[in-house]
Each structure stands twice: as C-alpha cells, then as structure tokens.
Short mmCIF file of C-alpha atoms in Angstrom, two decimals:
data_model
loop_
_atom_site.label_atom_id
_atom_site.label_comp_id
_atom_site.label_asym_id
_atom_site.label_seq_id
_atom_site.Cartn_x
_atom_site.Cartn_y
_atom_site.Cartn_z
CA UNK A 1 0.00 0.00 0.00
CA UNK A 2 3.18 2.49 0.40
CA UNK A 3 3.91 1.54 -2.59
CA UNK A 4 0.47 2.97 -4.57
CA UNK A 5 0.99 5.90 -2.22
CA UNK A 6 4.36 6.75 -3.43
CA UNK A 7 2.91 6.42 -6.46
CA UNK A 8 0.30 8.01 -6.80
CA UNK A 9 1.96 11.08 -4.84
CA UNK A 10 4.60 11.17 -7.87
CA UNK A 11 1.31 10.56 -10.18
CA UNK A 12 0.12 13.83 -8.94
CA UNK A 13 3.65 15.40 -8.94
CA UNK A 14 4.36 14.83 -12.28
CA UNK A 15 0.67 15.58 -13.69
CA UNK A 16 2.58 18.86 -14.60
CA UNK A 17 5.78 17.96 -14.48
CA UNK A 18 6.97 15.17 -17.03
CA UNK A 19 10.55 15.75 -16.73
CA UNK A 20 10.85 16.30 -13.59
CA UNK A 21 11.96 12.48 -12.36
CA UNK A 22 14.76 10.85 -14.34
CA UNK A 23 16.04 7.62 -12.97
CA UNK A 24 16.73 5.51 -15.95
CA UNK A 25 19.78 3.32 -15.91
CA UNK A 26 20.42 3.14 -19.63
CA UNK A 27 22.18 6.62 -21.18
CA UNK A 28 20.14 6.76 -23.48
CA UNK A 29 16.87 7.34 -22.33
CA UNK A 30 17.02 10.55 -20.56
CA UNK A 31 13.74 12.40 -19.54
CA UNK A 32 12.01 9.54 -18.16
CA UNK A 33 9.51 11.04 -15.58
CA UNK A 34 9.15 9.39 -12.50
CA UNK A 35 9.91 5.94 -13.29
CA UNK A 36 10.00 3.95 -10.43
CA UNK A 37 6.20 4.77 -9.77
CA UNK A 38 4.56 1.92 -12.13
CA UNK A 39 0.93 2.96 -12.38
CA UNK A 40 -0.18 0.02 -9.68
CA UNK A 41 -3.67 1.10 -10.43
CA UNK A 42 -3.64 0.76 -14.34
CA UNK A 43 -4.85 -2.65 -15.20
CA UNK A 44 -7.59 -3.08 -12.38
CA UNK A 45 -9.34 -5.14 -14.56
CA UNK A 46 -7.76 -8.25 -16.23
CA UNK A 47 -11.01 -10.42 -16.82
CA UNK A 48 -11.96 -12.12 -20.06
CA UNK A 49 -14.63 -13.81 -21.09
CA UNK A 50 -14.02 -17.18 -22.55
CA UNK A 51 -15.95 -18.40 -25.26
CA UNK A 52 -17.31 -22.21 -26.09
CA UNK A 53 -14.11 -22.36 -29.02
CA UNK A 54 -12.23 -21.18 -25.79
CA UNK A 55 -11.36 -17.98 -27.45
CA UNK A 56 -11.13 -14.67 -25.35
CA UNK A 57 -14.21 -11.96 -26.20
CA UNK A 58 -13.50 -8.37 -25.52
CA UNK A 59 -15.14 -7.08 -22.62
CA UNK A 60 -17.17 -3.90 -23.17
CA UNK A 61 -17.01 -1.06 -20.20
CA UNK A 62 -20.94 -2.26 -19.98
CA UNK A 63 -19.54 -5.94 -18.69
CA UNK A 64 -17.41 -4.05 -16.40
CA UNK A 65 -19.38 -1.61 -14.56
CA UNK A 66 -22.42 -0.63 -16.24
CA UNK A 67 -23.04 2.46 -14.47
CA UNK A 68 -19.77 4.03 -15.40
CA UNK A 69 -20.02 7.27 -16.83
CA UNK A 70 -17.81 10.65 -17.70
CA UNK A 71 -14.21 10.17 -16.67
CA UNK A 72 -14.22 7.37 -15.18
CA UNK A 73 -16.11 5.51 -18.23
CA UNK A 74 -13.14 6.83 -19.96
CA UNK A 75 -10.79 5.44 -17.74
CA UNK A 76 -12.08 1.72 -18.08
CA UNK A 77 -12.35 1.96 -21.71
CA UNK A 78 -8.96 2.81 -21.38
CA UNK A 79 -8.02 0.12 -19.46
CA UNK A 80 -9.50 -2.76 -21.65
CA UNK A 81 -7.79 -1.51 -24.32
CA UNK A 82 -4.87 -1.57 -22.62
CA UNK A 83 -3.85 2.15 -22.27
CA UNK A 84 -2.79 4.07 -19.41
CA UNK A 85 -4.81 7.45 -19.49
CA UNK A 86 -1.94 9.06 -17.53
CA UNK A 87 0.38 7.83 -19.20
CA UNK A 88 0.81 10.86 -21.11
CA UNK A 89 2.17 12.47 -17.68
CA UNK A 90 5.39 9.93 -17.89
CA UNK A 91 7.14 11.19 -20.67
CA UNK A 92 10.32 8.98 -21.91
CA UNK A 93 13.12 9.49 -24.53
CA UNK A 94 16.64 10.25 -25.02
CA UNK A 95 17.84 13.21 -24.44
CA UNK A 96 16.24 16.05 -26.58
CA UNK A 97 18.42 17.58 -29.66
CA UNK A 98 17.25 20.65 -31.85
CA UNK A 99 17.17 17.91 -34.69
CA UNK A 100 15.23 15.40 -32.21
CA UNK A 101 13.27 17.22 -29.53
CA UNK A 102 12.23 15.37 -26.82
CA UNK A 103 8.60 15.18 -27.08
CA UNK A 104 5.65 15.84 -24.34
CA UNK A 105 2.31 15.20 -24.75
CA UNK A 106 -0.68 17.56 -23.63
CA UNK A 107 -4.50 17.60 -23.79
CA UNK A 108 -3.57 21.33 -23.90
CA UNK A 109 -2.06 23.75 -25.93
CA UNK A 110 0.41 24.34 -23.30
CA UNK A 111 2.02 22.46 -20.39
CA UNK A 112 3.93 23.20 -17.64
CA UNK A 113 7.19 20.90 -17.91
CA UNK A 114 10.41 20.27 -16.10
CA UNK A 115 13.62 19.91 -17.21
CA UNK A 116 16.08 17.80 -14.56
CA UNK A 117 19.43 17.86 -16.88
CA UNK A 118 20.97 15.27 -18.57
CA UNK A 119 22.35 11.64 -17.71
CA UNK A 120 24.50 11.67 -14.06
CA UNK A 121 27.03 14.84 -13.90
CA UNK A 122 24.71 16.66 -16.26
CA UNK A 123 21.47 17.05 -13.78
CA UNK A 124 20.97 19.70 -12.67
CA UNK A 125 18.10 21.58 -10.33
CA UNK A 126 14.80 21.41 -12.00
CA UNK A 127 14.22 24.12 -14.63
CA UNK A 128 10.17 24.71 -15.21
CA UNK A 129 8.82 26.49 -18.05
CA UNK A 130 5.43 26.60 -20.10
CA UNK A 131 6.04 24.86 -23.29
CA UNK A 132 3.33 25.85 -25.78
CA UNK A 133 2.34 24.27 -29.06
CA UNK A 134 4.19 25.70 -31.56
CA UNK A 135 7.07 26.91 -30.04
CA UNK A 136 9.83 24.14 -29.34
CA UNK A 137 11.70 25.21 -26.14
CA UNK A 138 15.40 25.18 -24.86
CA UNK A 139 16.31 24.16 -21.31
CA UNK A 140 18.31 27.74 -20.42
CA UNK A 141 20.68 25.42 -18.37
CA UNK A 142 21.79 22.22 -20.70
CA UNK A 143 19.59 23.37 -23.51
CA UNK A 144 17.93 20.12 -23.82
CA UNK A 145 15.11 20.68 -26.57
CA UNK A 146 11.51 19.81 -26.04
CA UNK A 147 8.59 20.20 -28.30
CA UNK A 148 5.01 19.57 -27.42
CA UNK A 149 2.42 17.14 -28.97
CA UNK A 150 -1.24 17.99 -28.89
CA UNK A 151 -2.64 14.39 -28.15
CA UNK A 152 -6.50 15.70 -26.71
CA UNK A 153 -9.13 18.60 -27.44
CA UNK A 154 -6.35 21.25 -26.97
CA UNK A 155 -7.93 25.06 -26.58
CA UNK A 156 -6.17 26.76 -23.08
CA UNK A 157 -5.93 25.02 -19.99
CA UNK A 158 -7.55 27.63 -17.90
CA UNK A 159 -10.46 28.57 -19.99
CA UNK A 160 -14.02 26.40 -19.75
CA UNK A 161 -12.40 25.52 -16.08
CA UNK A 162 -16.67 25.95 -15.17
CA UNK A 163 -19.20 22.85 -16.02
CA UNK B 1 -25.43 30.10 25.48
CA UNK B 2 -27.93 27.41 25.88
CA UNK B 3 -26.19 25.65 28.55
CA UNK B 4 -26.53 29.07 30.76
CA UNK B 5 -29.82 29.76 30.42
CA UNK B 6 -29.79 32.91 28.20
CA UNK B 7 -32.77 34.18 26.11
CA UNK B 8 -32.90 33.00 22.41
CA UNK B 9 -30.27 29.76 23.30
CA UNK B 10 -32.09 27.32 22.35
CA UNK B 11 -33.27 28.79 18.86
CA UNK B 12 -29.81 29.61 18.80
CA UNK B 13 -28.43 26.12 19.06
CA UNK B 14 -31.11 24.47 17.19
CA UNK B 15 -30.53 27.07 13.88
CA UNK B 16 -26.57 26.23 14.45
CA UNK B 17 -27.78 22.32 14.59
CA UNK B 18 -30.26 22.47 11.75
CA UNK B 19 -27.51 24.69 9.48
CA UNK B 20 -24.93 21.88 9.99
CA UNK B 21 -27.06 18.99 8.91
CA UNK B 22 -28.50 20.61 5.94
CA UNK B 23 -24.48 21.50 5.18
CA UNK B 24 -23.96 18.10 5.29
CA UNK B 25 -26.33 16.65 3.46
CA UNK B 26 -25.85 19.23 0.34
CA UNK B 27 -21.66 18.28 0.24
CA UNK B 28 -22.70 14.93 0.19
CA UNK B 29 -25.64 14.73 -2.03
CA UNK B 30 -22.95 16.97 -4.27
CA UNK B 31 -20.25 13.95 -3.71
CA UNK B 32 -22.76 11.65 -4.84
CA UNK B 33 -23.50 13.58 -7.67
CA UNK B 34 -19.83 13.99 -8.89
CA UNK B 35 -19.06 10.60 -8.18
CA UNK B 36 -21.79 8.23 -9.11
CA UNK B 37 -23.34 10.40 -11.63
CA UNK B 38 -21.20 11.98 -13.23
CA UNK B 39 -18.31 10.15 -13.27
CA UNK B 40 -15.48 12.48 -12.14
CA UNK B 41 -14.06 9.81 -9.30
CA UNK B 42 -11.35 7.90 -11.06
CA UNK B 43 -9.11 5.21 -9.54
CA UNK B 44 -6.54 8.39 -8.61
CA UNK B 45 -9.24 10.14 -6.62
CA UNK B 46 -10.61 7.49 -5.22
CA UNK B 47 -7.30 7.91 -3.32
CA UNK B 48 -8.30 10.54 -1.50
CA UNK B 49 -11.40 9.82 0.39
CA UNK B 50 -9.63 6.53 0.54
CA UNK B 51 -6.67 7.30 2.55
CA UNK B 52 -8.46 10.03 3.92
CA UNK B 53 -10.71 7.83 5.64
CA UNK B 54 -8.07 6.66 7.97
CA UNK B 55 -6.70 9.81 9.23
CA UNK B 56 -10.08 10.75 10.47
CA UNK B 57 -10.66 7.69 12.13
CA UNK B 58 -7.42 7.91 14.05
CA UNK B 59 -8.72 11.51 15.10
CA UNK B 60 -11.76 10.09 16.37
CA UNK B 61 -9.78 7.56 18.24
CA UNK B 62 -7.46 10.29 19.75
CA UNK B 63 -10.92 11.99 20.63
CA UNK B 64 -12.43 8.94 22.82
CA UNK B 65 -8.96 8.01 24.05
CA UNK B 66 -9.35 11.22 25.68
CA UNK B 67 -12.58 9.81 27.92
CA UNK B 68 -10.57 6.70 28.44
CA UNK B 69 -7.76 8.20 29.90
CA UNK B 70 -10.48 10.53 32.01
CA UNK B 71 -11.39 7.28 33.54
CA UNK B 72 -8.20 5.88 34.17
CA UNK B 73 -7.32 8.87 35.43
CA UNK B 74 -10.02 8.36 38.56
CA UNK B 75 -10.33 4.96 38.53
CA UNK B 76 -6.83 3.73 39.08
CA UNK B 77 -5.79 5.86 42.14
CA UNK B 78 -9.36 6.56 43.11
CA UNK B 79 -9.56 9.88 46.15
CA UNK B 80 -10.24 10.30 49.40
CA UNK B 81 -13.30 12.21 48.58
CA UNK B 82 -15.19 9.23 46.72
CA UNK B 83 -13.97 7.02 49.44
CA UNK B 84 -10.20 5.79 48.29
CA UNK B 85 -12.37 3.03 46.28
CA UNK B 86 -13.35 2.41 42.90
CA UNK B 87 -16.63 2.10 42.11
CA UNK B 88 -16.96 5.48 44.47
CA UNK B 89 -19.33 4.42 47.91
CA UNK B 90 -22.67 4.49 47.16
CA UNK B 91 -22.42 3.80 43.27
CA UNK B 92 -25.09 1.42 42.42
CA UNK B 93 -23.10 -0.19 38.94
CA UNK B 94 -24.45 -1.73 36.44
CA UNK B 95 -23.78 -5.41 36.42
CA UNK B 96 -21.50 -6.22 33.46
CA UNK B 97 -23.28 -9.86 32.81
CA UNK B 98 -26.75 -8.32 31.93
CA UNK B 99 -27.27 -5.73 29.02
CA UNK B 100 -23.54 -5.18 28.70
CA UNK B 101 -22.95 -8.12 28.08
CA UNK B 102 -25.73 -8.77 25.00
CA UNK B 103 -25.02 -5.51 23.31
CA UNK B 104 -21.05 -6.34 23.34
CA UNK B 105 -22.23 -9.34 20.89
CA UNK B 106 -25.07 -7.59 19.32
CA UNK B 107 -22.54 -4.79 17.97
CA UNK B 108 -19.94 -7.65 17.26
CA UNK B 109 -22.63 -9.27 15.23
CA UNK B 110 -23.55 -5.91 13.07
CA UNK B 111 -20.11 -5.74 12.33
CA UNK B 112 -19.54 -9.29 10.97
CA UNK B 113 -23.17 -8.59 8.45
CA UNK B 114 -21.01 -5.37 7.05
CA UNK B 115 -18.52 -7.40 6.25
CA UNK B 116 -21.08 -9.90 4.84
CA UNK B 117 -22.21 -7.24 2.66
CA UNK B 118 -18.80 -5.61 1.42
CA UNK B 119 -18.07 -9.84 0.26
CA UNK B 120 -21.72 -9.61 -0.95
CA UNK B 121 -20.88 -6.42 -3.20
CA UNK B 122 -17.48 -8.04 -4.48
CA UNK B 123 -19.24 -10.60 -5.75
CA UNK B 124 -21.97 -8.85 -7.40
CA UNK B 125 -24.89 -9.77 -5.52
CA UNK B 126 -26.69 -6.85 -5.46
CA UNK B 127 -30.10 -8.09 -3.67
CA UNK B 128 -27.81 -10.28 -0.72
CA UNK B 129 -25.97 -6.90 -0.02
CA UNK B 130 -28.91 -4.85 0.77
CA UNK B 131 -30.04 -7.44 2.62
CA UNK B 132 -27.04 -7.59 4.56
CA UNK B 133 -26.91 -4.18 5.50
CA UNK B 134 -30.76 -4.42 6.23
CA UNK B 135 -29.10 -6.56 9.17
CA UNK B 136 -26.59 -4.54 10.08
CA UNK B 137 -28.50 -1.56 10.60
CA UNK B 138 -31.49 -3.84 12.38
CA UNK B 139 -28.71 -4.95 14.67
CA UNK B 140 -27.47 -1.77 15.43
CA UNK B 141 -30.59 -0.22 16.48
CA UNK B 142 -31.19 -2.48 18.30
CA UNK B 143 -28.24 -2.04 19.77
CA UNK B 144 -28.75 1.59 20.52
CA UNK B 145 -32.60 1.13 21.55
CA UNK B 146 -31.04 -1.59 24.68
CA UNK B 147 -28.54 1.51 25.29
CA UNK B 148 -31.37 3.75 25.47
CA UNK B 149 -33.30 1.80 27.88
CA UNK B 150 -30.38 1.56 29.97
CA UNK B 151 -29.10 4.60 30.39
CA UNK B 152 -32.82 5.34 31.47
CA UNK B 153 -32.73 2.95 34.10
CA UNK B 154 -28.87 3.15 35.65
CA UNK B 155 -29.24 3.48 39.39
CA UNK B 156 -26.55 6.55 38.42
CA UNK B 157 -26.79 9.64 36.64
CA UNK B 158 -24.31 11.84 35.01
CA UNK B 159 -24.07 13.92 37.42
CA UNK B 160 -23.02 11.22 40.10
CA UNK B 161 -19.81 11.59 41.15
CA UNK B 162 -16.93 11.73 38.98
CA UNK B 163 -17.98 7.95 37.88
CA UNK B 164 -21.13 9.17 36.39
CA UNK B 165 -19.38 11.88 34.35
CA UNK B 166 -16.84 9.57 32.79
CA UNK B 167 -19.18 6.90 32.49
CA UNK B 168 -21.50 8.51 30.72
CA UNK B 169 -19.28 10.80 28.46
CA UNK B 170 -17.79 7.55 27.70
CA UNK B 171 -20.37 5.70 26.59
CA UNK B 172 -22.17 8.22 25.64
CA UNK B 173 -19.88 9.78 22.76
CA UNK B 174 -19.13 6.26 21.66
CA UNK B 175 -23.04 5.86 21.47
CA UNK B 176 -23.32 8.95 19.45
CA UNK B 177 -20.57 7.51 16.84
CA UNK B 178 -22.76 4.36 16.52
CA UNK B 179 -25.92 6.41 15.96
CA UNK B 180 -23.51 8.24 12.95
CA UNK B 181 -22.36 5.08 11.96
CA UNK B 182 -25.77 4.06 11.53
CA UNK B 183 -26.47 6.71 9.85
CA UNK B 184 -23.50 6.26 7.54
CA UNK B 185 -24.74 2.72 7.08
CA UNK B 186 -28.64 3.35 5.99
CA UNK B 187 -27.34 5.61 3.31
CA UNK B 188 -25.04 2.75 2.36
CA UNK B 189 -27.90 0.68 1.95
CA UNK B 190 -30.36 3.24 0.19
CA UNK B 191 -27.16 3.32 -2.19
CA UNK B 192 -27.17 -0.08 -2.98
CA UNK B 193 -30.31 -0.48 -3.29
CA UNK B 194 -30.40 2.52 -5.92
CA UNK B 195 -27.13 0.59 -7.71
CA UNK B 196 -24.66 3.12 -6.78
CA UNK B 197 -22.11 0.81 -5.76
CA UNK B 198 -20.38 -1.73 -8.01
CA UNK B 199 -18.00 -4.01 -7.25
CA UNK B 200 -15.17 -2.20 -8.91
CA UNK B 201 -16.09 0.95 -6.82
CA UNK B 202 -17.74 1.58 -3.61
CA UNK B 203 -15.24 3.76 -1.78
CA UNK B 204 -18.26 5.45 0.20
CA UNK B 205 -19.36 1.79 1.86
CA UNK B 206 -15.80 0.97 2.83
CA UNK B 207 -15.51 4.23 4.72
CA UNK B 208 -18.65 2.99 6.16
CA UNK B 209 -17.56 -0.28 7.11
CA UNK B 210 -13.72 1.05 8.31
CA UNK B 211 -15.76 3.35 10.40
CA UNK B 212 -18.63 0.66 12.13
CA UNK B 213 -15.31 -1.34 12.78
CA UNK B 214 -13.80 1.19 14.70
CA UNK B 215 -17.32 1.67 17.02
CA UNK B 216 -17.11 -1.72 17.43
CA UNK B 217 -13.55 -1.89 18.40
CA UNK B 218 -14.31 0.99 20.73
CA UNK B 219 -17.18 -1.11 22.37
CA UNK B 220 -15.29 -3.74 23.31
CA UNK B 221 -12.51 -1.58 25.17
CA UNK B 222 -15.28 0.35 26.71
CA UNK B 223 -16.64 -3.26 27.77
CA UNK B 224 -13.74 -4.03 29.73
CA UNK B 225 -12.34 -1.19 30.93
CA UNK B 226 -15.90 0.63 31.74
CA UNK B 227 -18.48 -2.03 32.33
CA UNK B 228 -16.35 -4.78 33.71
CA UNK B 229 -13.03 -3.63 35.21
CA UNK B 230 -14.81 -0.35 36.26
CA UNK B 231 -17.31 -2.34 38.53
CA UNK B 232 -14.68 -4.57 40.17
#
C-alpha cells in the first residue's frame, strides 16, 4: 500500500511535471519522468470472457461496470484496451536535440514541464517552463530541446475551467 | 449560550444544529452527484477519500482516548473524597453480565453482516448486499434502543460523582458515533439499493464499514475497561 501511495503522490507530482523524475539506468533514455512509480492502479481489470471455441471476447465497459459514466467511463475503456490514461504524464526518450526534440504530450495547448538535466554529472536543479504548441523550447541550463504534442481537445488550460 | 440559560439559546443552538445537517447533506448529495453520476471519481481520486478515511478515524480515536484516559485517570488511584475506592461508595453499577454483556455481541454481530455485505458487493450480488446491510443496521438499532433503555434505568446519573461523568461521556460519545455510523450505514444501503455501488467501486461503503469497525472496536474496550473492570 506504500507503494500505490508513493505512487500516486509522484502521479500527482508529475501531472505537470513530465521531466521532472529521471532515474533511468540506460544513457540513453534521458527524460524519463518518474519511473519507479509503475501505475499500480492501471490494469484493475484483467477479466476475459471465454468463449465455447475457448477464445477470449473483448469485454465492453458495460460488462465491467455498467453504471460508469464521464471520466471514469473513460478510464475503463482505457483500461481494456490496454492504455494508461496518464500515461501521457510519464514522458520517456533520449535526451532532446534541436534535430530530435524530446517530445511531451498535452491535452492542452500548453504544459507546464520540467527539465532535470541530462544523464548523471549533467542534472541539474529542476528548470520549469510553459512549453506551448508551436514553439519548441530550450532548457536555459543544458539546452535540452523539447517540443510539445497535442494528443486531446487542446484550446487553453484555464479557460471552460466551469461545467 | 444554551447551557446558561440565556434568552434565544435554544433557537440559537437548534438554527446552528439544523444549518450543519443541511451542510452536510448538500456536500454529500454533491459527492454523490460527482461521483456516481457523473463520473469524475477515477481510480486516482478514489485515493483521496480513501486514505483520507483513515486519518479521520485515528482523530476520532485520539478523541475517545481522551474519555478513556479521564477514567483511568479516577479509577486507578481513586480519592479520598469518593472514598479511596473504585466504584466510588454508594455507586449502584451496572452489572457487566446483563445488558452489557448482549449488546457487546449484538454490535460484534452488526459488524460481521457489514462485512457480509462488502463480500456480498465483491461478488456482485446486489439483492444479498442490501439485505445484509438491512441486518446490520437492524442490529445496530437495536443495539442503541437496549442503550437507550439503559441509560434510562442506571441506578446513576451523570451527574453522580466523577464515575457518572466519565461513564456517561464515555459511553455516551461512543453511542453517538454508533448512531452516525448508523447513519453512515442506511445511506449505504439506500445506495445499494439505488445501484450506486459496483464491485469495482464503492469507496463510500468501505468508509462505512472502516468506520462501524472502529465503534465496534471501541465497544469492546469500553466493555472491559468501563463495564467490567470499572465495577470490580
């Protein structure tokens, strides 16, 4: 249970901050965000349905939980297709060039990110900084390049805050 | 301003009283409305009434180890002024092996039909859980109505000596929680019965159940420290 709360605490760190957690062993991969946190609540639900020919039918979210509805319908979809809705908060890559940014995905137009530095001697202190669609950014420290990637309904992330 | 007597007290209190509950029941009819119907309580927030659950308990705890500890307090080195004994002279107790002693198990009981309904809810039977908690509740009003009767005929009153006050803030707070529990418990089963909870996600009823748990734990240490070591 310490676990899911470490986890989830760096699940709601990093909602803002990708970048901000790199602890990847391999040089390569450099802005890993908080990887030791493996999203313990992801795959909830690992039922199938087995068939007379013994086959496996997909489940729909109505064989799941019927009543689901809004986000959380959306998050059991998710699951039974096998995608992590929050994964997009866990960004992972090598080290961003100008040639090869390192990429970050947002619902938004904009996103606040965190840059921790490069592999070993080259962290450094966390650097944050909007980074808005359109306008690939430079860390100001090891100038580590980042571009975002619109992946939802984009628009600001402050406006239509009201239901 | 009740408690001394001044004009307009009572409205006073009962406004204050009346303002609370109808607080409460808007946040949580709201709760209910982001959660269940609408859909906003994903695994990740489910966190948070989750773990937040437990602190609140442990505050309660803190809050009726208090009245323990007030009894302790007189009990163990009882004063010259009560008689250098515990019971204090002239206390009429109650005898541990009659009511006590059936409500202990009554409230024990209650708390194994929660846990008969949280399996009942894993396992998706919907009709078995409300019955469940049809138990539960029956048991723990009946619980409170043997209380009742008590307290209205203990040989004691509150105002009795320092035993009276601790016995009675004692078991009386912890009779107050089970009367929330309860509470906490009917709306559990009006949910069910409405199909709020699913077996996937039903944070609301374990809160419940982690809460009746606690009462119950607190019943039994009032048991023997209160009823039966209190009346040695």
């Amino acid at each position: 249970m310490w676990r899911r709360l470490v986890s989830s605490h760096f699940k709601s760190l990093t909602a803002l901050s990708p970048s901000s957690h790199s602890r990847s062993a391999s040089p390569a991969l450099r802005f890993a965000a908080a990887a030791a946190a493996a999203p313990s609540s992801a795959s909830f639900i690992n039922r199938h349905v087995s068939t007379q020919s013994g086959g496996k039918v997909k489940l729909r979210v109505e064989d799941v939980m019927p009543i689901a509805t809004g986000h959380e319908r959306e998050e059991i979809q998710a699951d039974l297709e096998g995608r992590n809705i929050l994964e997009i908060n866990h960004p992972e890559g090598p080290f961003g060039t100008k040639e090869a940014p390192a990429i970050v995905k947002s619902v938004y137009d904009r996103r606040i990110v965190g840059c921790p530095g490069g592999e070993g001697e080259d962290e450094h202190d966390v650097v944050w900084f909007w980074l808005e669609k359109g306008k690939p950014y430079e860390c100001p420290v090891c100038s580590q390049c980042f571009k975002l990637e619109v992946v939802g309904a984009g628009g600001d992330p402050y406006e239509h805050g009201h239901h | 301003m009740y408690m001394h007597s001044f004009q307009g007290g009572a409205t006073l209190l009962s406004l204050g009283l009346l303002f609370i509950l109808y607080t409460m029941f808007v946040w949580w009819r709201d709760v209910l409305r982001e959660s269940t119907l609408e859909g906003h309580h994903t695994k990740v927030v489910q966190l948070g009434p989750r773990y937040g659950s437990i602190p609140f308990i442990v505050s309660e705890v803190m809050f009726l180890f208090a009245f323990f500890r007030a009894s302790s307090h007189s009990s163990l080195a009882p004063t010259v002024e009560i008689g250098g004994i515990w019971p204090p002279k002239g206390i009429e107790v109650l005898d541990p092996r009659e009511i006590p002693f059936l409500n202990t198990p009554i409230l024990l009981s209650s708390g194994a039909a929660v846990t008969w309904a949280h399996h009942a809810i894993l396992a998706g039977k919907e009709k078995r859980a409300v019955y469940a908690l049809v138990a539960t509740v029956s048991l723990a009003l009946v619980f409170t109505g043997f209380q009742g009767m008590e307290y209205y005929q203990a040989p004691f009153t509150i105002s009795d000596s320092i035993y009276g006050s601790t016995f009675f803030l004692a078991t009386g707070f912890h009779g107050f929680h089970v009367i929330i529990g309860t509470l906490f418990l009917i709306i559990c089963g009006i949910r069910q019965y409405l199909g709020h909870l699913t077996k996937e996600h039903h944070v609301g009823f374990e809160a419940a159940a982690w809460y009746w748990h606690f009462v119950d734990v607190v019943r039994l240490f009032l048991f023997v420290s209160i009823y039966w070591w209190g009346g040695i």
